[in-house]
CSV table of C-alpha atoms in Angstrom, one decimal:
chain,number,residue,atom,x,y,z
A,730,UNK,CA,0.0,0.0,0.1
A,731,UNK,CA,2.8,2.4,0.8
A,732,UNK,CA,4.4,1.9,-2.7
A,733,UNK,CA,1.3,3.2,-4.3
A,734,UNK,CA,1.9,6.6,-2.7
A,735,UNK,CA,5.5,6.7,-3.3
A,736,UNK,CA,6.2,9.3,-5.9
A,737,UNK,CA,9.6,9.8,-7.2
A,738,UNK,CA,8.6,13.2,-8.6
A,739,UNK,CA,8.9,16.2,-6.3
A,740,UNK,CA,6.2,17.9,-8.2
A,741,UNK,CA,3.7,15.1,-7.6
A,742,UNK,CA,4.7,15.0,-4.0
A,743,UNK,CA,4.0,18.7,-3.7
A,744,UNK,CA,0.9,18.4,-5.5
A,745,UNK,CA,-0.3,15.5,-3.5
A,746,UNK,CA,0.4,17.5,-0.3
A,747,UNK,CA,-1.3,20.6,-1.6
A,748,UNK,CA,-4.4,18.4,-2.8
A,749,UNK,CA,-4.5,16.6,0.7
A,750,UNK,CA,-4.7,20.1,2.4
A,751,UNK,CA,-7.3,21.3,0.1
A,752,UNK,CA,-9.5,18.2,0.5
A,753,UNK,CA,-8.9,18.5,4.3
A,754,UNK,CA,-10.3,22.0,4.1
A,755,UNK,CA,-13.2,21.1,1.8
A,756,UNK,CA,-14.3,18.2,3.8
A,757,UNK,CA,-14.0,20.3,7.0
A,758,UNK,CA,-16.1,23.1,5.5
A,759,UNK,CA,-18.7,20.6,4.2
A,760,UNK,CA,-18.9,18.9,7.5
A,761,UNK,CA,-19.4,22.3,9.1
A,762,UNK,CA,-22.1,23.1,6.5
A,763,UNK,CA,-23.8,19.8,7.2
A,764,UNK,CA,-23.7,19.9,11.0
A,765,UNK,CA,-23.7,23.5,11.8
A,766,UNK,CA,-24.8,25.8,9.1
A,767,UNK,CA,-27.7,23.5,8.0
A,768,UNK,CA,-28.9,23.3,11.6
A,769,UNK,CA,-28.8,27.1,11.9
A,770,UNK,CA,-30.8,27.4,8.8
A,771,UNK,CA,-33.4,24.9,10.0
A,772,UNK,CA,-33.8,26.8,13.3
A,773,UNK,CA,-34.3,29.9,11.3
A,774,UNK,CA,-37.1,28.5,9.3
A,775,UNK,CA,-38.8,27.2,12.4
A,776,UNK,CA,-38.5,30.7,14.0
A,777,UNK,CA,-39.8,32.5,10.8
A,778,UNK,CA,-42.6,30.0,10.7
A,779,UNK,CA,-43.6,30.7,14.3
A,780,UNK,CA,-43.6,34.4,13.7
A,781,UNK,CA,-45.9,34.1,10.6
A,782,UNK,CA,-48.1,31.7,12.5
A,783,UNK,CA,-48.3,34.1,15.5
A,784,UNK,CA,-49.2,37.0,13.2
A,785,UNK,CA,-52.3,35.2,11.8
A,786,UNK,CA,-53.4,34.3,15.3
A,787,UNK,CA,-53.0,37.8,16.6
A,788,UNK,CA,-55.0,39.4,13.8
A,789,UNK,CA,-57.7,36.7,14.1
A,790,UNK,CA,-58.9,37.6,10.6
A,791,UNK,CA,-58.4,34.9,8.3
A,792,UNK,CA,-60.3,36.4,5.4
A,793,UNK,CA,-57.4,38.9,4.5
A,794,UNK,CA,-54.0,37.9,3.3
A,795,UNK,CA,-51.7,38.3,6.2
A,796,UNK,CA,-49.3,35.6,4.7
A,797,UNK,CA,-45.6,36.8,4.5
A,798,UNK,CA,-44.4,33.6,3.1
A,799,UNK,CA,-43.6,35.3,-0.2
A,800,UNK,CA,-41.3,37.8,1.4
A,801,UNK,CA,-39.3,35.4,3.5
A,802,UNK,CA,-36.7,33.3,1.9
A,803,UNK,CA,-36.7,30.7,4.8
A,804,UNK,CA,-40.3,30.1,4.2
A,805,UNK,CA,-40.3,29.5,0.5
A,806,UNK,CA,-42.7,26.9,-0.7
A,807,UNK,CA,-44.7,27.2,2.7
A,808,UNK,CA,-48.5,28.0,3.3
A,809,UNK,CA,-51.2,28.6,5.8
A,810,UNK,CA,-54.6,27.0,5.8
A,811,UNK,CA,-57.7,26.2,8.2
A,812,UNK,CA,-58.9,22.8,9.0
A,813,UNK,CA,-62.5,22.4,9.9
A,814,UNK,CA,-64.4,19.4,10.5
A,815,UNK,CA,-67.9,18.3,9.2
A,816,UNK,CA,-70.5,16.5,11.1
A,817,UNK,CA,-69.0,13.3,10.2
A,818,UNK,CA,-65.7,14.4,11.6
A,819,UNK,CA,-64.0,14.7,8.2
A,820,UNK,CA,-61.4,17.4,7.7
A,821,UNK,CA,-62.3,20.3,5.5
A,822,UNK,CA,-59.4,22.1,4.0
A,823,UNK,CA,-59.9,25.9,3.8
A,824,UNK,CA,-57.4,28.0,1.8
A,825,UNK,CA,-57.1,31.3,3.4
A,826,UNK,CA,-54.7,32.8,1.1
A,827,UNK,CA,-56.8,32.1,-2.0
A,828,UNK,CA,-53.8,31.0,-4.0
A,829,UNK,CA,-51.8,28.0,-5.1
A,830,UNK,CA,-48.6,27.5,-3.4
A,831,UNK,CA,-45.4,27.3,-5.7
A,832,UNK,CA,-44.5,23.9,-6.9
A,833,UNK,CA,-41.8,22.1,-4.9
A,834,UNK,CA,-38.6,22.1,-6.9
A,835,UNK,CA,-37.6,18.7,-5.5
A,836,UNK,CA,-41.1,17.0,-6.4
A,837,UNK,CA,-42.8,18.2,-9.6
A,838,UNK,CA,-45.8,16.2,-8.8
A,839,UNK,CA,-46.4,18.1,-5.5
A,840,UNK,CA,-49.8,17.3,-4.2
A,841,UNK,CA,-50.7,20.2,-2.1
A,842,UNK,CA,-54.1,18.8,-1.0
A,843,UNK,CA,-52.5,15.5,0.0
A,844,UNK,CA,-49.9,17.1,2.0
A,845,UNK,CA,-52.6,19.2,3.8
A,846,UNK,CA,-54.8,16.3,4.4
A,847,UNK,CA,-51.7,14.5,5.7
A,848,UNK,CA,-51.0,17.3,8.3
A,849,UNK,CA,-54.7,17.4,9.3
A,850,UNK,CA,-54.1,13.7,10.5
A,851,UNK,CA,-52.0,15.0,13.5
A,852,UNK,CA,-55.1,16.9,14.7
A,853,UNK,CA,-56.4,14.8,17.6
A,854,UNK,CA,-59.1,17.1,18.8
A,855,UNK,CA,-59.3,19.5,21.7
A,856,UNK,CA,-57.3,22.5,22.1
A,857,UNK,CA,-53.8,22.8,20.6
A,858,UNK,CA,-51.6,25.7,21.3
A,859,UNK,CA,-49.0,26.1,18.6
A,860,UNK,CA,-47.9,22.5,18.5
A,861,UNK,CA,-44.7,22.1,16.4
A,862,UNK,CA,-44.3,19.0,14.3
A,863,UNK,CA,-41.3,17.9,12.2
A,864,UNK,CA,-42.3,15.0,10.0
A,865,UNK,CA,-41.6,13.3,6.5
A,866,UNK,CA,-44.1,13.0,3.8
A,867,UNK,CA,-43.2,11.5,0.4
A,868,UNK,CA,-39.4,11.8,1.1
A,869,UNK,CA,-39.9,15.6,2.0
A,870,UNK,CA,-39.5,16.7,5.5
A,871,UNK,CA,-42.0,19.5,6.8
A,872,UNK,CA,-42.1,21.7,9.6
A,873,UNK,CA,-45.7,22.7,10.5
A,874,UNK,CA,-47.5,24.4,13.4
A,875,UNK,CA,-51.1,23.6,14.6
A,876,UNK,CA,-53.2,26.0,16.7
A,877,UNK,CA,-56.7,26.0,17.7
A,878,UNK,CA,-58.8,29.1,16.3
A,879,UNK,CA,-62.3,30.4,16.1
A,880,UNK,CA,-63.6,30.4,12.6
A,881,UNK,CA,-67.0,30.8,11.1
A,882,UNK,CA,-68.1,27.4,12.2
A,883,UNK,CA,-69.6,26.6,15.5
A,884,UNK,CA,-67.1,23.6,15.4
A,885,UNK,CA,-63.6,24.0,16.4
A,886,UNK,CA,-61.0,24.9,13.7
A,887,UNK,CA,-57.4,24.6,13.5
A,888,UNK,CA,-54.9,27.0,11.7
A,889,UNK,CA,-52.0,25.1,10.3
A,890,UNK,CA,-48.8,26.9,8.9
A,891,UNK,CA,-46.1,24.7,7.3
A,892,UNK,CA,-42.9,24.9,5.3
A,893,UNK,CA,-41.0,22.2,3.4
A,894,UNK,CA,-37.5,21.8,4.7
A,895,UNK,CA,-35.8,22.1,1.2
A,896,UNK,CA,-32.0,21.9,1.5
A,897,UNK,CA,-30.1,24.6,-0.4
A,898,UNK,CA,-26.7,23.0,-1.1
A,899,UNK,CA,-25.5,26.1,-3.1
A,900,UNK,CA,-22.9,26.8,-0.4
A,901,UNK,CA,-21.8,23.1,-0.5
A,902,UNK,CA,-21.5,23.1,-4.2
A,903,UNK,CA,-19.6,26.2,-4.1
A,904,UNK,CA,-17.1,25.1,-1.5
A,905,UNK,CA,-16.5,21.9,-3.7
A,906,UNK,CA,-16.2,23.9,-6.9
A,907,UNK,CA,-13.7,26.2,-5.3
A,908,UNK,CA,-11.7,23.2,-4.0
A,909,UNK,CA,-11.5,21.7,-7.4
A,910,UNK,CA,-10.3,24.9,-8.8
A,911,UNK,CA,-7.6,25.1,-6.1
A,912,UNK,CA,-6.5,21.7,-6.9
A,913,UNK,CA,-6.0,22.4,-10.5
A,914,UNK,CA,-4.3,25.5,-9.8
A,915,UNK,CA,-2.2,23.7,-7.3
A,916,UNK,CA,-1.1,21.1,-9.9
A,917,UNK,CA,0.5,23.7,-12.1
A,918,UNK,CA,1.7,25.7,-9.1
A,919,UNK,CA,3.5,22.6,-7.7
A,920,UNK,CA,5.3,21.9,-11.0
A,921,UNK,CA,6.7,25.5,-10.8
A,922,UNK,CA,7.6,25.2,-7.2
A,923,UNK,CA,9.2,21.8,-7.6
A,924,UNK,CA,11.2,23.0,-10.6
A,925,UNK,CA,12.3,25.8,-8.4
A,926,UNK,CA,13.2,23.6,-5.6
A,927,UNK,CA,14.6,20.5,-7.5
A,928,UNK,CA,16.9,22.4,-10.0
A,929,UNK,CA,19.5,23.3,-7.3
A,930,UNK,CA,18.8,20.0,-5.5
A,931,UNK,CA,19.9,18.1,-8.8
A,932,UNK,CA,23.1,20.4,-8.8
A,933,UNK,CA,23.7,19.3,-5.3
A,934,UNK,CA,23.2,15.6,-6.1
A,935,UNK,CA,25.7,15.9,-9.1
A,936,UNK,CA,28.2,17.7,-6.7
A,937,UNK,CA,27.7,14.9,-4.0
A,938,UNK,CA,28.6,12.4,-6.6
A,939,UNK,CA,31.7,14.3,-7.7
A,940,UNK,CA,32.8,14.4,-4.1
A,941,UNK,CA,32.2,10.7,-3.8
A,942,UNK,CA,34.6,10.1,-6.7
A,943,UNK,CA,37.1,12.7,-5.1
A,944,UNK,CA,36.7,15.2,-7.8
A,945,UNK,CA,37.8,18.4,-6.0
A,946,UNK,CA,38.0,20.7,-9.1
A,947,UNK,CA,35.1,23.1,-8.8
A,948,UNK,CA,32.9,24.3,-5.9
A,949,UNK,CA,29.2,24.3,-6.3
A,950,UNK,CA,27.9,27.8,-6.9
A,951,UNK,CA,24.2,28.4,-5.9
A,952,UNK,CA,23.1,32.0,-5.6
A,953,UNK,CA,20.4,31.5,-2.9
A,954,UNK,CA,20.2,32.6,0.7
A,955,UNK,CA,17.6,30.1,1.8
A,956,UNK,CA,18.2,26.6,3.3
A,957,UNK,CA,19.2,25.2,0.0
A,958,UNK,CA,21.9,28.0,-0.3
A,959,UNK,CA,23.0,27.2,3.2
A,960,UNK,CA,23.3,23.6,2.3
A,961,UNK,CA,25.4,24.4,-0.7
A,962,UNK,CA,27.8,26.4,1.4
A,963,UNK,CA,28.0,23.7,4.0
A,964,UNK,CA,28.8,21.2,1.1
A,965,UNK,CA,31.6,23.5,-0.1
A,966,UNK,CA,33.1,23.6,3.4
A,967,UNK,CA,32.8,19.7,3.5
A,968,UNK,CA,34.4,19.5,0.2
A,969,UNK,CA,37.3,21.8,1.3
A,970,UNK,CA,37.7,19.6,4.6
A,971,UNK,CA,37.6,16.3,2.5
A,972,UNK,CA,40.0,17.8,0.0
A,973,UNK,CA,42.4,18.7,2.9
A,974,UNK,CA,41.9,15.2,4.6
A,975,UNK,CA,42.6,13.6,1.2
A,976,UNK,CA,45.7,15.5,0.7
A,977,UNK,CA,46.9,15.0,4.2
A,978,UNK,CA,46.3,11.3,3.9
A,979,UNK,CA,48.4,10.9,0.8
A,980,UNK,CA,51.1,13.0,2.3
A,981,UNK,CA,50.8,10.7,5.5
A,982,UNK,CA,51.2,7.5,3.5
A,983,UNK,CA,54.2,8.9,1.5
A,984,UNK,CA,55.8,10.3,4.8
A,985,UNK,CA,55.2,7.2,6.9
A,986,UNK,CA,56.3,4.8,4.0
A,987,UNK,CA,59.6,6.7,3.8
A,988,UNK,CA,60.0,6.8,7.6
A,989,UNK,CA,59.5,3.0,7.7
A,990,UNK,CA,61.9,2.4,4.9
A,991,UNK,CA,64.9,3.5,6.9
A,992,UNK,CA,64.8,1.0,9.7
A,993,UNK,CA,63.8,-1.7,7.2
A,994,UNK,CA,66.8,-1.0,5.0
A,995,UNK,CA,69.1,-0.9,8.1
A,996,UNK,CA,67.7,-4.3,9.3
A,997,UNK,CA,68.0,-5.9,5.7
A,998,UNK,CA,71.5,-4.6,5.2
A,999,UNK,CA,72.9,-5.8,8.6
A,1000,UNK,CA,71.0,-9.2,8.1
A,1001,UNK,CA,72.8,-9.6,4.6
A,1002,UNK,CA,76.1,-8.7,6.2
A,1003,UNK,CA,75.7,-11.5,8.9
A,1004,UNK,CA,74.5,-13.9,6.3
A,1005,UNK,CA,77.6,-13.0,4.1
A,1006,UNK,CA,79.9,-12.9,7.0
A,1007,UNK,CA,80.9,-9.3,6.2
A,1008,UNK,CA,80.1,-7.0,9.1
A,1009,UNK,CA,82.2,-4.0,10.4
A,1010,UNK,CA,82.0,-4.7,14.1
A,1011,UNK,CA,81.2,-7.8,16.1
A,1012,UNK,CA,78.3,-9.9,15.4
A,1013,UNK,CA,76.8,-9.1,18.8
A,1014,UNK,CA,76.9,-5.4,17.9
A,1015,UNK,CA,75.4,-6.0,14.4
A,1016,UNK,CA,72.6,-8.0,15.9
A,1017,UNK,CA,72.1,-5.2,18.5
A,1018,UNK,CA,71.7,-2.7,15.7
A,1019,UNK,CA,69.2,-4.9,14.1
A,1020,UNK,CA,67.2,-5.2,17.4
A,1021,UNK,CA,67.2,-1.5,18.0
A,1022,UNK,CA,66.0,-0.8,14.6
A,1023,UNK,CA,63.3,-3.5,14.8
A,1024,UNK,CA,62.2,-1.9,18.2
A,1025,UNK,CA,61.9,1.6,16.4
A,1026,UNK,CA,60.0,-0.1,13.6
A,1027,UNK,CA,57.6,-1.8,16.1
A,1028,UNK,CA,57.1,1.4,18.1
A,1029,UNK,CA,56.0,3.4,14.9
A,1030,UNK,CA,53.7,0.5,13.8
A,1031,UNK,CA,52.2,0.4,17.1
A,1032,UNK,CA,51.6,4.2,17.1
A,1033,UNK,CA,50.0,3.9,13.7
A,1034,UNK,CA,47.6,1.2,14.7
A,1035,UNK,CA,47.0,2.9,18.0
A,1036,UNK,CA,46.2,6.3,16.3
A,1037,UNK,CA,43.9,4.5,13.7
A,1038,UNK,CA,41.8,2.7,16.3
A,1039,UNK,CA,41.8,5.3,19.0
A,1040,UNK,CA,38.5,6.9,18.2
A,1041,UNK,CA,36.8,3.5,18.4
A,1042,UNK,CA,38.6,2.7,21.6
A,1043,UNK,CA,37.8,5.9,23.3
A,1044,UNK,CA,34.1,5.6,22.5
A,1045,UNK,CA,33.6,1.9,23.2
A,1046,UNK,CA,36.4,0.7,25.5
A,1047,UNK,CA,36.8,3.5,28.1
A,1048,UNK,CA,36.9,3.0,31.8
A,1049,UNK,CA,36.1,6.0,34.0
A,1050,UNK,CA,37.9,5.7,37.3
A,1051,UNK,CA,39.3,8.2,39.8
A,1052,UNK,CA,43.1,8.8,38.9
A,1053,UNK,CA,45.7,10.2,41.2
A,1054,UNK,CA,47.7,12.3,38.6
A,1055,UNK,CA,50.5,12.9,41.0
A,1056,UNK,CA,51.1,9.2,41.5
A,1057,UNK,CA,50.6,8.5,37.7
A,1058,UNK,CA,53.1,11.2,36.7
A,1059,UNK,CA,55.7,9.9,39.4
A,1060,UNK,CA,55.4,6.3,38.0
A,1061,UNK,CA,56.0,7.4,34.4
A,1062,UNK,CA,59.0,9.7,35.3
A,1063,UNK,CA,60.6,6.9,37.4
A,1064,UNK,CA,60.7,4.8,34.1
A,1065,UNK,CA,62.1,7.6,32.1
A,1066,UNK,CA,64.8,8.5,34.5
A,1067,UNK,CA,66.6,5.3,33.5
A,1068,UNK,CA,66.7,6.2,29.8
A,1069,UNK,CA,68.8,9.6,30.2
A,1070,UNK,CA,70.4,9.6,33.6
A,1071,UNK,CA,72.4,12.9,32.8
A,1072,UNK,CA,68.9,14.8,32.7
A,1073,UNK,CA,67.9,16.7,35.8
A,1074,UNK,CA,64.2,16.3,36.7
A,1075,UNK,CA,62.7,19.3,38.6
A,1076,UNK,CA,59.3,18.1,39.9
A,1077,UNK,CA,56.6,20.3,41.6
A,1078,UNK,CA,53.5,18.0,42.0
A,1079,UNK,CA,50.4,18.6,44.0
A,1080,UNK,CA,47.8,16.1,44.9
A,1081,UNK,CA,45.2,16.2,42.0
A,1082,UNK,CA,42.4,13.7,41.3
A,1083,UNK,CA,40.9,13.5,37.9
A,1084,UNK,CA,38.4,10.9,36.2
A,1085,UNK,CA,39.1,9.0,33.2
A,1086,UNK,CA,40.7,5.8,31.7
A,1087,UNK,CA,44.1,5.4,33.5
A,1088,UNK,CA,45.6,3.7,30.6
A,1089,UNK,CA,44.6,6.6,28.0
A,1090,UNK,CA,45.7,9.3,30.4
A,1091,UNK,CA,48.9,7.5,30.9
A,1092,UNK,CA,49.6,7.2,27.1
A,1093,UNK,CA,48.9,11.0,26.7
A,1094,UNK,CA,51.5,12.0,29.3
A,1095,UNK,CA,54.1,9.4,28.2
A,1096,UNK,CA,54.1,10.8,24.9
A,1097,UNK,CA,54.8,14.3,25.9
A,1098,UNK,CA,57.5,13.2,28.4
A,1099,UNK,CA,59.1,11.1,25.6
A,1100,UNK,CA,59.2,14.2,23.4
A,1101,UNK,CA,60.6,16.2,26.1
A,1102,UNK,CA,63.2,13.6,26.7
A,1103,UNK,CA,64.2,13.6,23.1
A,1104,UNK,CA,65.0,17.3,22.9
A,1105,UNK,CA,66.1,18.3,26.5
A,1106,UNK,CA,69.7,19.4,26.9
A,1107,UNK,CA,69.9,19.3,30.8
A,1108,UNK,CA,66.6,20.0,32.5
A,1109,UNK,CA,63.1,18.8,32.4
A,1110,UNK,CA,60.5,20.4,34.7
A,1111,UNK,CA,57.3,18.9,35.5
A,1112,UNK,CA,54.6,21.1,37.5
A,1113,UNK,CA,51.2,19.8,38.5
A,1114,UNK,CA,48.6,22.0,40.2
A,1115,UNK,CA,44.8,22.4,40.4
A,1116,UNK,CA,43.3,25.7,39.3
A,1117,UNK,CA,39.5,26.0,39.6
A,1118,UNK,CA,37.9,22.9,37.9
A,1119,UNK,CA,40.9,21.9,36.0
A,1120,UNK,CA,44.3,20.1,36.6
A,1121,UNK,CA,47.2,21.9,34.9
A,1122,UNK,CA,50.2,19.7,33.9
A,1123,UNK,CA,53.2,21.9,32.6
A,1124,UNK,CA,56.1,19.7,31.2
A,1125,UNK,CA,59.0,21.9,30.3
A,1126,UNK,CA,62.4,21.1,28.6
A,1127,UNK,CA,65.3,23.3,28.0
A,1128,UNK,CA,65.8,22.1,24.3
A,1129,UNK,CA,65.4,24.2,21.2
A,1130,UNK,CA,62.3,26.3,20.5
A,1131,UNK,CA,59.8,25.4,18.1
A,1132,UNK,CA,59.5,27.6,15.0
A,1133,UNK,CA,56.3,29.7,15.4
A,1134,UNK,CA,55.1,28.9,12.0
A,1135,UNK,CA,55.1,25.1,13.0
A,1136,UNK,CA,54.0,25.4,16.6
A,1137,UNK,CA,50.3,25.4,15.7
A,1138,UNK,CA,50.6,22.1,13.7
A,1139,UNK,CA,52.7,19.9,15.8
A,1140,UNK,CA,49.8,18.0,17.1
A,1141,UNK,CA,48.7,17.2,13.7
A,1142,UNK,CA,49.3,13.6,12.6
A,1143,UNK,CA,51.2,14.7,9.5
A,1144,UNK,CA,53.8,16.8,11.5
A,1145,UNK,CA,57.6,15.9,11.2
A,1146,UNK,CA,60.1,16.7,13.8
A,1147,UNK,CA,63.3,18.4,13.2
A,1148,UNK,CA,65.0,15.1,12.2
A,1149,UNK,CA,62.5,14.6,9.5
A,1150,UNK,CA,60.9,11.6,11.4
A,1151,UNK,CA,57.2,11.2,11.4
A,1152,UNK,CA,55.9,11.8,14.9
A,1153,UNK,CA,52.5,10.5,15.9
A,1154,UNK,CA,52.9,10.7,19.7
A,1155,UNK,CA,51.7,14.2,19.9
A,1156,UNK,CA,48.6,13.5,17.6
A,1157,UNK,CA,47.7,10.7,19.9
A,1158,UNK,CA,48.0,12.8,23.0
A,1159,UNK,CA,45.9,15.5,21.4
A,1160,UNK,CA,43.0,13.1,20.6
A,1161,UNK,CA,43.0,11.7,24.0
A,1162,UNK,CA,42.9,15.1,25.7
A,1163,UNK,CA,40.3,16.3,23.4
A,1164,UNK,CA,38.1,13.4,24.2
A,1165,UNK,CA,38.3,14.2,27.8
A,1166,UNK,CA,37.2,17.9,26.9
A,1167,UNK,CA,40.8,19.0,27.9
A,1168,UNK,CA,43.2,21.2,26.1
A,1169,UNK,CA,46.9,21.0,25.2
A,1170,UNK,CA,49.2,23.5,23.7
A,1171,UNK,CA,52.9,24.2,23.3
A,1172,UNK,CA,54.5,27.4,24.5
A,1173,UNK,CA,58.0,28.7,23.6
A,1174,UNK,CA,59.8,30.0,26.8
A,1175,UNK,CA,62.9,32.1,27.0
A,1176,UNK,CA,64.9,29.1,26.8
A,1177,UNK,CA,63.1,25.9,25.9
A,1178,UNK,CA,59.5,24.8,25.4
A,1179,UNK,CA,56.6,23.9,27.7
A,1180,UNK,CA,53.8,21.5,26.8
A,1181,UNK,CA,50.7,22.5,29.0
A,1182,UNK,CA,47.8,20.0,29.4
A,1183,UNK,CA,44.6,20.9,30.9
A,1184,UNK,CA,42.4,18.0,32.3
A,1185,UNK,CA,38.8,18.6,33.8
A,1186,UNK,CA,38.7,17.4,37.3
A,1187,UNK,CA,35.2,15.7,36.8
């Protein structure tokens, strides 16, 4: 059933929506007419019938023509008559208006006498004081009032005033006709509107396909200030970001492949030397070189894998525990002190508790300390303190400053250090810190560089 109403054409969808709205309005007005307007119209007929009937009773002169039926639209087709009864109690119809009523438009064979005799059957004798009836005769509904009156006869007579309840559907037909006209107008209007909307959408579709095939040549140009124009601008921004990401990915692959080639070549050359029995130093020293290069290679591969899976790990495999940041930093430094024993460590650590995954926080700090240890000349200074709702960790080394034009990019995964090696540690740290809604930045000091990490306390 759903497939029947699935239109691929935007024009048809707009037209069907427009038509549905018009039909709802037409049906609502029709129901309003049937249940409200028609009821009011019937009440007006009854009130006018009562007024006319009372006027005849008040004048008590049925020889003259006091009938106002011809002047009132609500009483069209109605009449007054007197009902008297002979000695055999048979009804006698007396036309007090001396005229034939207009024929009923709904019943060409309208039987005036038959209607009056039928109404006379509701007279049961005795006094009747403006008794109102609403009955159906020959598929026509009538409103009629019966009252006892004094007439020329010594017997009791009765005044009957009636009006057929002829339904005027002019308004209903007018509403339906207007609805059909609007539906026709809506069909052509929807085609125009759909063309106005779908033309830029088709351009956006083509543009999306170009982006899907990494065609970064030309941005889309839609000169509109509405939501479609905003969508086009957003897609242009997306195109620029995807283009930049694509270029960075190519650069990353080129750089990392070059970065990985060096340890592989060293390992292969020394392995060939061992196989051929031709090596400069001792066998143990050559094997040691192979091992060191293998460790370097493994470290870079692990960093690559860790960085590529970090988003998933952070979102799906994160334990939130309370971490004593002072103890964590001390444990990491105790391992690093052995690597470079000639480096002086200046520590100023306050008790600070944060919440997060201990393993991830440890990785983020290790990478910064590893970077500091690589470039430090004599001193590494680590400061931990609490300010407001954040923990501040400042890791300073007295090594060379970072060029100002590069300091804003050192946390990018494409950044190379001064040796030309591809560093992923800072990028990993930045991603972890960002996940915990923290901040990290590098600041050049008078002598050396500080890396400042800000972790939320909760």
